[in-house]
PDB file of C-alpha atoms in Angstrom:
ATOM      1  CA  MET Y   1       3.092   7.688  21.845  1.00  0.00           C
ATOM      2  CA  VAL Y   2       4.185   7.767  18.202  1.00  0.00           C
ATOM      3  CA  HIS Y   3       7.214   9.941  17.507  1.00  0.00           C
ATOM      4  CA  VAL Y   4       7.188  12.047  14.352  1.00  0.00           C
ATOM      5  CA  TRP Y   5      10.967  12.238  13.970  1.00  0.00           C
ATOM      6  CA  LYS Y   6      13.135   9.157  14.285  1.00  0.00           C
ATOM      7  CA  GLU Y   7      15.628   8.938  17.112  1.00  0.00           C
ATOM      8  CA  LEU Y   8      19.192   9.757  16.099  1.00  0.00           C
ATOM      9  CA  SER Y   9      20.998   8.003  18.904  1.00  0.00           C
ATOM     10  CA  HIS Y  10      23.697   5.442  18.169  1.00  0.00           C
ATOM     11  CA  GLU Y  11      21.566   2.647  19.648  1.00  0.00           C
ATOM     12  CA  SER Y  12      18.561   3.545  17.479  1.00  0.00           C
ATOM     13  CA  ARG Y  13      20.675   3.547  14.337  1.00  0.00           C
ATOM     14  CA  LYS Y  14      22.046   0.117  15.252  1.00  0.00           C
ATOM     15  CA  LYS Y  15      18.553  -1.340  15.725  1.00  0.00           C
ATOM     16  CA  GLU Y  16      17.065   0.102  12.542  1.00  0.00           C
ATOM     17  CA  SER Y  17      17.770  -2.023   9.486  1.00  0.00           C
ATOM     18  CA  VAL Y  18      18.537  -0.329   6.201  1.00  0.00           C
ATOM     19  CA  ALA Y  19      15.960  -0.705   3.438  1.00  0.00           C
ATOM     20  CA  GLU Y  20      17.195  -0.733  -0.138  1.00  0.00           C
ATOM     21  CA  ILE Y  21      15.547  -0.356  -3.519  1.00  0.00           C
ATOM     22  CA  GLN Y  22      16.202  -3.444  -5.598  1.00  0.00           C
ATOM     23  CA  LEU Y  23      17.185  -2.913  -9.205  1.00  0.00           C
ATOM     24  CA  SER Y  24      14.915  -5.129 -11.269  1.00  0.00           C
ATOM     25  CA  ARG Y  25      16.627  -7.589 -13.562  1.00  0.00           C
ATOM     26  CA  ARG Y  26      14.080  -6.783 -16.202  1.00  0.00           C
ATOM     27  CA  GLY Y  27      12.172  -3.827 -17.533  1.00  0.00           C
ATOM     28  CA  GLY Y  28       8.430  -4.023 -17.754  1.00  0.00           C
ATOM     29  CA  VAL Y  29       5.339  -3.202 -15.793  1.00  0.00           C
ATOM     30  CA  ILE Y  30       4.966  -1.621 -12.376  1.00  0.00           C
ATOM     31  CA  ILE Y  31       1.965  -3.153 -10.608  1.00  0.00           C
ATOM     32  CA  THR Y  32       0.196  -1.235  -7.866  1.00  0.00           C
ATOM     33  CA  ILE Y  33      -2.155  -3.077  -5.521  1.00  0.00           C
ATOM     34  CA  ALA Y  34      -4.878  -1.332  -3.531  1.00  0.00           C
ATOM     35  CA  GLY Y  35      -7.712  -3.052  -1.744  1.00  0.00           C
ATOM     36  CA  GLU Y  36     -10.396  -3.264   0.878  1.00  0.00           C
ATOM     37  CA  HIS Y  37      -9.436  -4.316   4.386  1.00  0.00           C
ATOM     38  CA  GLY Y  38      -9.552  -8.083   4.695  1.00  0.00           C
ATOM     39  CA  SER Y  39      -9.374  -8.724   0.952  1.00  0.00           C
ATOM     40  CA  ALA Y  40      -5.798 -10.110   1.177  1.00  0.00           C
ATOM     41  CA  GLY Y  41      -4.316  -7.480  -1.127  1.00  0.00           C
ATOM     42  CA  LYS Y  42      -0.890  -7.818   0.491  1.00  0.00           C
ATOM     43  CA  GLN Y  43      -0.815 -11.592   0.099  1.00  0.00           C
ATOM     44  CA  ILE Y  44      -2.016 -11.381  -3.502  1.00  0.00           C
ATOM     45  CA  GLY Y  45       0.595  -8.745  -4.328  1.00  0.00           C
ATOM     46  CA  GLN Y  46       3.351 -10.871  -2.816  1.00  0.00           C
ATOM     47  CA  LEU Y  47       2.211 -13.869  -4.856  1.00  0.00           C
ATOM     48  CA  VAL Y  48       2.235 -11.802  -8.050  1.00  0.00           C
ATOM     49  CA  ALA Y  49       5.781 -10.607  -7.352  1.00  0.00           C
ATOM     50  CA  LYS Y  50       6.928 -14.175  -6.731  1.00  0.00           C
ATOM     51  CA  LYS Y  51       5.306 -15.480  -9.915  1.00  0.00           C
ATOM     52  CA  LEU Y  52       6.800 -12.680 -12.033  1.00  0.00           C
ATOM     53  CA  ASN Y  53      10.153 -12.742 -10.209  1.00  0.00           C
ATOM     54  CA  VAL Y  54      10.140  -9.018  -9.437  1.00  0.00           C
ATOM     55  CA  PRO Y  55      10.616  -7.096  -6.157  1.00  0.00           C
ATOM     56  CA  CYS Y  56       7.630  -6.425  -3.912  1.00  0.00           C
ATOM     57  CA  TYR Y  57       7.354  -3.353  -1.683  1.00  0.00           C
ATOM     58  CA  TYR Y  58       5.050  -3.072   1.308  1.00  0.00           C
ATOM     59  CA  LYS Y  59       6.689  -2.259   4.651  1.00  0.00           C
ATOM     60  CA  GLU Y  60       9.913  -1.732   2.711  1.00  0.00           C
ATOM     61  CA  LEU Y  61       8.368   1.338   1.094  1.00  0.00           C
ATOM     62  CA  VAL Y  62       7.755   2.912   4.493  1.00  0.00           C
ATOM     63  CA  ALA Y  63      11.353   2.204   5.532  1.00  0.00           C
ATOM     64  CA  ILE Y  64      12.720   3.823   2.365  1.00  0.00           C
ATOM     65  CA  ALA Y  65      10.518   6.887   2.892  1.00  0.00           C
ATOM     66  CA  ALA Y  66      11.671   7.147   6.517  1.00  0.00           C
ATOM     67  CA  GLN Y  67      15.339   6.954   5.560  1.00  0.00           C
ATOM     68  CA  GLY Y  68      14.939   9.718   3.004  1.00  0.00           C
ATOM     69  CA  SER Y  69      12.902  12.071   5.177  1.00  0.00           C
ATOM     70  CA  GLY Y  70      14.142  11.655   8.744  1.00  0.00           C
ATOM     71  CA  LEU Y  71      10.592  10.844   9.868  1.00  0.00           C
ATOM     72  CA  ALA Y  72       9.929   7.835  12.100  1.00  0.00           C
ATOM     73  CA  ARG Y  73       8.840   4.656  10.347  1.00  0.00           C
ATOM     74  CA  GLU Y  74       5.915   4.094  12.707  1.00  0.00           C
ATOM     75  CA  PHE Y  75       4.658   7.636  12.063  1.00  0.00           C
ATOM     76  CA  ILE Y  76       4.726   7.212   8.269  1.00  0.00           C
ATOM     77  CA  SER Y  77       3.192   3.755   8.566  1.00  0.00           C
ATOM     78  CA  GLY Y  78       0.270   5.047  10.627  1.00  0.00           C
ATOM     79  CA  ILE Y  79      -0.851   8.059   8.606  1.00  0.00           C
ATOM     80  CA  ASN Y  80      -3.543   6.124   6.731  1.00  0.00           C
ATOM     81  CA  SER Y  81      -4.505   3.828   9.601  1.00  0.00           C
ATOM     82  CA  ASP Y  82      -7.885   3.757  11.313  1.00  0.00           C
ATOM     83  CA  GLU Y  83      -6.416   5.130  14.556  1.00  0.00           C
ATOM     84  CA  ASN Y  84      -6.712   8.771  13.535  1.00  0.00           C
ATOM     85  CA  VAL Y  85     -10.449   8.981  12.901  1.00  0.00           C
ATOM     86  CA  VAL Y  86     -11.095  12.057  15.044  1.00  0.00           C
ATOM     87  CA  MET Y  87     -10.720  15.279  13.035  1.00  0.00           C
ATOM     88  CA  ARG Y  88      -9.205  13.240  10.189  1.00  0.00           C
ATOM     89  CA  GLU Y  89      -9.251  16.066   7.634  1.00  0.00           C
ATOM     90  CA  LEU Y  90      -7.339  18.365   9.986  1.00  0.00           C
ATOM     91  CA  TYR Y  91      -4.920  15.552  10.822  1.00  0.00           C
ATOM     92  CA  LEU Y  92      -4.205  14.785   7.159  1.00  0.00           C
ATOM     93  CA  SER Y  93      -3.523  18.451   6.415  1.00  0.00           C
ATOM     94  CA  SER Y  94      -1.003  18.872   9.251  1.00  0.00           C
ATOM     95  CA  ASP Y  95       2.591  19.648   8.309  1.00  0.00           C
ATOM     96  CA  PRO Y  96       4.187  16.396   9.579  1.00  0.00           C
ATOM     97  CA  VAL Y  97       1.612  14.294   7.713  1.00  0.00           C
ATOM     98  CA  GLU Y  98       2.095  16.285   4.515  1.00  0.00           C
ATOM     99  CA  ARG Y  99       5.841  15.703   4.866  1.00  0.00           C
ATOM    100  CA  ALA Y 100       5.203  11.979   5.309  1.00  0.00           C
ATOM    101  CA  ILE Y 101       2.954  11.839   2.233  1.00  0.00           C
ATOM    102  CA  SER Y 102       5.596  13.699   0.213  1.00  0.00           C
ATOM    103  CA  ALA Y 103       8.298  11.291   1.429  1.00  0.00           C
ATOM    104  CA  GLN Y 104       6.170   8.309   0.437  1.00  0.00           C
ATOM    105  CA  GLY Y 105       5.552   9.765  -3.014  1.00  0.00           C
ATOM    106  CA  LYS Y 106       9.269  10.287  -3.535  1.00  0.00           C
ATOM    107  CA  ALA Y 107      10.042   6.738  -2.389  1.00  0.00           C
ATOM    108  CA  ILE Y 108       7.368   5.293  -4.690  1.00  0.00           C
ATOM    109  CA  ARG Y 109       8.809   7.135  -7.699  1.00  0.00           C
ATOM    110  CA  GLN Y 110      12.343   6.011  -6.827  1.00  0.00           C
ATOM    111  CA  ILE Y 111      11.132   2.417  -6.621  1.00  0.00           C
ATOM    112  CA  ALA Y 112       9.310   2.706  -9.966  1.00  0.00           C
ATOM    113  CA  ASP Y 113      12.415   4.197 -11.590  1.00  0.00           C
ATOM    114  CA  ALA Y 114      14.342   1.042 -10.651  1.00  0.00           C
ATOM    115  CA  GLY Y 115      12.195  -1.161 -12.900  1.00  0.00           C
ATOM    116  CA  ALA Y 116       9.431  -3.732 -12.778  1.00  0.00           C
ATOM    117  CA  CYS Y 117       7.972  -4.358  -9.329  1.00  0.00           C
ATOM    118  CA  VAL Y 118       4.842  -4.706  -7.219  1.00  0.00           C
ATOM    119  CA  ILE Y 119       3.919  -1.851  -4.850  1.00  0.00           C
ATOM    120  CA  ILE Y 120       1.233  -2.510  -2.249  1.00  0.00           C
ATOM    121  CA  GLY Y 121      -0.908   0.327  -0.894  1.00  0.00           C
ATOM    122  CA  ARG Y 122       0.152   3.903  -0.112  1.00  0.00           C
ATOM    123  CA  SER Y 123      -1.860   5.404  -3.010  1.00  0.00           C
ATOM    124  CA  ALA Y 124       0.887   4.252  -5.377  1.00  0.00           C
ATOM    125  CA  ASP Y 125      -1.578   4.164  -8.274  1.00  0.00           C
ATOM    126  CA  TYR Y 126      -2.074   7.918  -7.950  1.00  0.00           C
ATOM    127  CA  MET Y 127       1.564   8.709  -7.138  1.00  0.00           C
ATOM    128  CA  LEU Y 128       2.552   7.063 -10.440  1.00  0.00           C
ATOM    129  CA  ARG Y 129      -0.230   8.625 -12.499  1.00  0.00           C
ATOM    130  CA  ASN Y 130       2.261  10.172 -14.934  1.00  0.00           C
ATOM    131  CA  TYR Y 131       4.242   6.964 -15.425  1.00  0.00           C
ATOM    132  CA  GLN Y 132       3.900   4.654 -18.413  1.00  0.00           C
ATOM    133  CA  ASN Y 133       3.572   0.871 -18.022  1.00  0.00           C
ATOM    134  CA  VAL Y 134       1.716   0.999 -14.712  1.00  0.00           C
ATOM    135  CA  VAL Y 135      -1.053  -1.532 -14.083  1.00  0.00           C
ATOM    136  CA  ARG Y 136      -3.341  -0.421 -11.278  1.00  0.00           C
ATOM    137  CA  VAL Y 137      -5.194  -3.200  -9.454  1.00  0.00           C
ATOM    138  CA  PHE Y 138      -7.977  -2.913  -6.883  1.00  0.00           C
ATOM    139  CA  ILE Y 139      -8.831  -5.951  -4.735  1.00  0.00           C
ATOM    140  CA  TYR Y 140     -12.290  -6.250  -3.199  1.00  0.00           C
ATOM    141  CA  SER Y 141     -14.482  -9.034  -1.836  1.00  0.00           C
ATOM    142  CA  PRO Y 142     -17.811  -9.619  -0.067  1.00  0.00           C
ATOM    143  CA  LYS Y 143     -17.952  -8.390   3.528  1.00  0.00           C
ATOM    144  CA  ASP Y 144     -18.556 -11.862   4.957  1.00  0.00           C
ATOM    145  CA  TYR Y 145     -15.445 -13.158   3.189  1.00  0.00           C
ATOM    146  CA  ARG Y 146     -13.434 -10.230   4.524  1.00  0.00           C
ATOM    147  CA  ALA Y 147     -14.741 -10.659   8.061  1.00  0.00           C
ATOM    148  CA  ASN Y 148     -13.786 -14.334   8.013  1.00  0.00           C
ATOM    149  CA  LYS Y 149     -10.303 -13.447   6.746  1.00  0.00           C
ATOM    150  CA  ILE Y 150      -9.810 -10.908   9.537  1.00  0.00           C
ATOM    151  CA  MET Y 151     -10.987 -13.398  12.173  1.00  0.00           C
ATOM    152  CA  GLU Y 152      -8.585 -15.965  10.738  1.00  0.00           C
ATOM    153  CA  MET Y 153      -5.611 -13.583  10.578  1.00  0.00           C
ATOM    154  CA  TYR Y 154      -6.061 -11.578  13.785  1.00  0.00           C
ATOM    155  CA  GLY Y 155      -8.257 -13.735  15.994  1.00  0.00           C
ATOM    156  CA  ASP Y 156     -11.004 -11.089  16.142  1.00  0.00           C
ATOM    157  CA  SER Y 157     -14.623 -11.844  16.943  1.00  0.00           C
ATOM    158  CA  LEU Y 158     -17.149 -11.425  14.139  1.00  0.00           C
ATOM    159  CA  GLY Y 159     -18.380  -8.138  15.581  1.00  0.00           C
ATOM    160  CA  ALA Y 160     -14.846  -6.781  15.967  1.00  0.00           C
ATOM    161  CA  ALA Y 161     -13.963  -7.863  12.433  1.00  0.00           C
ATOM    162  CA  ARG Y 162     -16.969  -6.045  10.986  1.00  0.00           C
ATOM    163  CA  LYS Y 163     -16.112  -2.866  12.903  1.00  0.00           C
ATOM    164  CA  SER Y 164     -12.498  -3.143  11.748  1.00  0.00           C
ATOM    165  CA  ILE Y 165     -13.647  -3.312   8.113  1.00  0.00           C
ATOM    166  CA  VAL Y 166     -15.690  -0.114   8.439  1.00  0.00           C
ATOM    167  CA  ARG Y 167     -12.931   1.798  10.268  1.00  0.00           C
ATOM    168  CA  SER Y 168     -10.123   0.700   7.970  1.00  0.00           C
ATOM    169  CA  ASP Y 169     -12.021   1.248   4.733  1.00  0.00           C
ATOM    170  CA  ASN Y 170     -13.107   4.718   5.859  1.00  0.00           C
ATOM    171  CA  ALA Y 171      -9.510   5.569   6.788  1.00  0.00           C
ATOM    172  CA  ARG Y 172      -8.173   4.373   3.442  1.00  0.00           C
ATOM    173  CA  ALA Y 173     -10.834   6.280   1.531  1.00  0.00           C
ATOM    174  CA  SER Y 174     -10.132   9.488   3.477  1.00  0.00           C
ATOM    175  CA  TYR Y 175      -6.397   9.172   2.967  1.00  0.00           C
ATOM    176  CA  TYR Y 176      -6.763   8.542  -0.762  1.00  0.00           C
ATOM    177  CA  LYS Y 177      -9.160  11.466  -1.123  1.00  0.00           C
ATOM    178  CA  SER Y 178      -6.731  13.732   0.719  1.00  0.00           C
ATOM    179  CA  VAL Y 179      -3.789  12.675  -1.455  1.00  0.00           C
ATOM    180  CA  SER Y 180      -5.494  12.504  -4.840  1.00  0.00           C
ATOM    181  CA  GLY Y 181      -8.805  14.356  -4.635  1.00  0.00           C
ATOM    182  CA  GLN Y 182     -10.361  11.215  -6.113  1.00  0.00           C
ATOM    183  CA  GLU Y 183     -12.617   8.435  -4.866  1.00  0.00           C
ATOM    184  CA  TRP Y 184     -10.841   5.374  -3.506  1.00  0.00           C
ATOM    185  CA  GLY Y 185     -12.026   2.180  -5.165  1.00  0.00           C
ATOM    186  CA  ASP Y 186     -13.622   3.874  -8.197  1.00  0.00           C
ATOM    187  CA  PRO Y 187     -13.269   1.159 -10.872  1.00  0.00           C
ATOM    188  CA  HIS Y 188     -12.556   3.761 -13.542  1.00  0.00           C
ATOM    189  CA  GLY Y 189      -9.203   4.405 -11.894  1.00  0.00           C
ATOM    190  CA  TYR Y 190      -7.882   0.855 -12.273  1.00  0.00           C
ATOM    191  CA  GLU Y 191      -6.987  -1.505 -15.085  1.00  0.00           C
ATOM    192  CA  LEU Y 192      -8.124  -4.499 -13.029  1.00  0.00           C
ATOM    193  CA  CYS Y 193     -10.663  -4.919 -10.225  1.00  0.00           C
ATOM    194  CA  ILE Y 194     -10.654  -8.438  -8.792  1.00  0.00           C
ATOM    195  CA  ASP Y 195     -12.891 -10.206  -6.302  1.00  0.00           C
ATOM    196  CA  ALA Y 196     -10.486 -11.915  -3.890  1.00  0.00           C
ATOM    197  CA  SER Y 197     -13.082 -14.526  -2.922  1.00  0.00           C
ATOM    198  CA  ILE Y 198     -11.986 -16.532  -5.976  1.00  0.00           C
ATOM    199  CA  GLY Y 199      -8.861 -17.311  -3.936  1.00  0.00           C
ATOM    200  CA  GLU Y 200      -5.518 -15.595  -3.498  1.00  0.00           C
ATOM    201  CA  ASP Y 201      -3.658 -17.764  -5.995  1.00  0.00           C
ATOM    202  CA  ALA Y 202      -6.416 -17.448  -8.608  1.00  0.00           C
ATOM    203  CA  ALA Y 203      -6.442 -13.659  -8.163  1.00  0.00           C
ATOM    204  CA  ALA Y 204      -2.658 -13.510  -8.540  1.00  0.00           C
ATOM    205  CA  ASN Y 205      -2.879 -15.638 -11.696  1.00  0.00           C
ATOM    206  CA  LEU Y 206      -5.429 -13.246 -13.206  1.00  0.00           C
ATOM    207  CA  ILE Y 207      -3.040 -10.348 -12.680  1.00  0.00           C
ATOM    208  CA  CYS Y 208      -0.094 -12.287 -14.114  1.00  0.00           C
ATOM    209  CA  ASP Y 209      -2.135 -13.372 -17.143  1.00  0.00           C
ATOM    210  CA  TYR Y 210      -3.076  -9.739 -17.804  1.00  0.00           C
ATOM    211  CA  ILE Y 211       0.577  -8.657 -17.540  1.00  0.00           C
ATOM    212  CA  ASN Y 212       1.763 -11.441 -19.821  1.00  0.00           C
ATOM    213  CA  ARG Y 213      -0.849 -10.553 -22.432  1.00  0.00           C
ATOM    214  CA  MET Y 214       0.594  -7.040 -22.511  1.00  0.00           C
ATOM    215  CA  GLY Y 215       3.759  -8.542 -23.987  1.00  0.00           C
ATOM    216  CA  THR Y 216       6.154  -6.678 -21.688  1.00  0.00           C
ATOM    217  CA  TYR Y 217       7.448  -9.743 -19.810  1.00  0.00           C
TER     218      TYR Y 217
END
């Protein structure tokens, strides 16, 4: 059972590490990474952050949102997962989920206010729609490539990997639609759309080259 509100006991507070927003040593671009399940968006985003020497936020974003809202980390983390497929529209419009989405949006804006960084997932591209110097990236790849990646990472069978792709992509699209009213993965909403099958390092280099050509680093 996933708890909506985090436990406030002394033991729970001891176990839960504190997440902090890192002040960037440089100004510049905020890079948001969205992507299809199995397209290695997280790994590519982490590579970009390392190459540009800026902070990267993935699970850290969820922790920051939880600290600011009082909601449980696992609840915030799961709101756009493929586990809540039944009555998804009703689920996404429930009060606790709306609170979680609001907490994530606040955390994303706080992170962006601290300077250059990479933010992975969580509809950050939409949450920062009114910010300047945001580069929105969407990572995609052929389904066979994605299925192989999922089998490699999670040990799934081919059939399970293909089902996981459908479930996860549908969940991400529904979540994004609920938050933004827009279509997830529409290329018109991104500065860069990259096929991850060229390789994670090559994809990260494309993003870094684009950023460097902007002259802000």
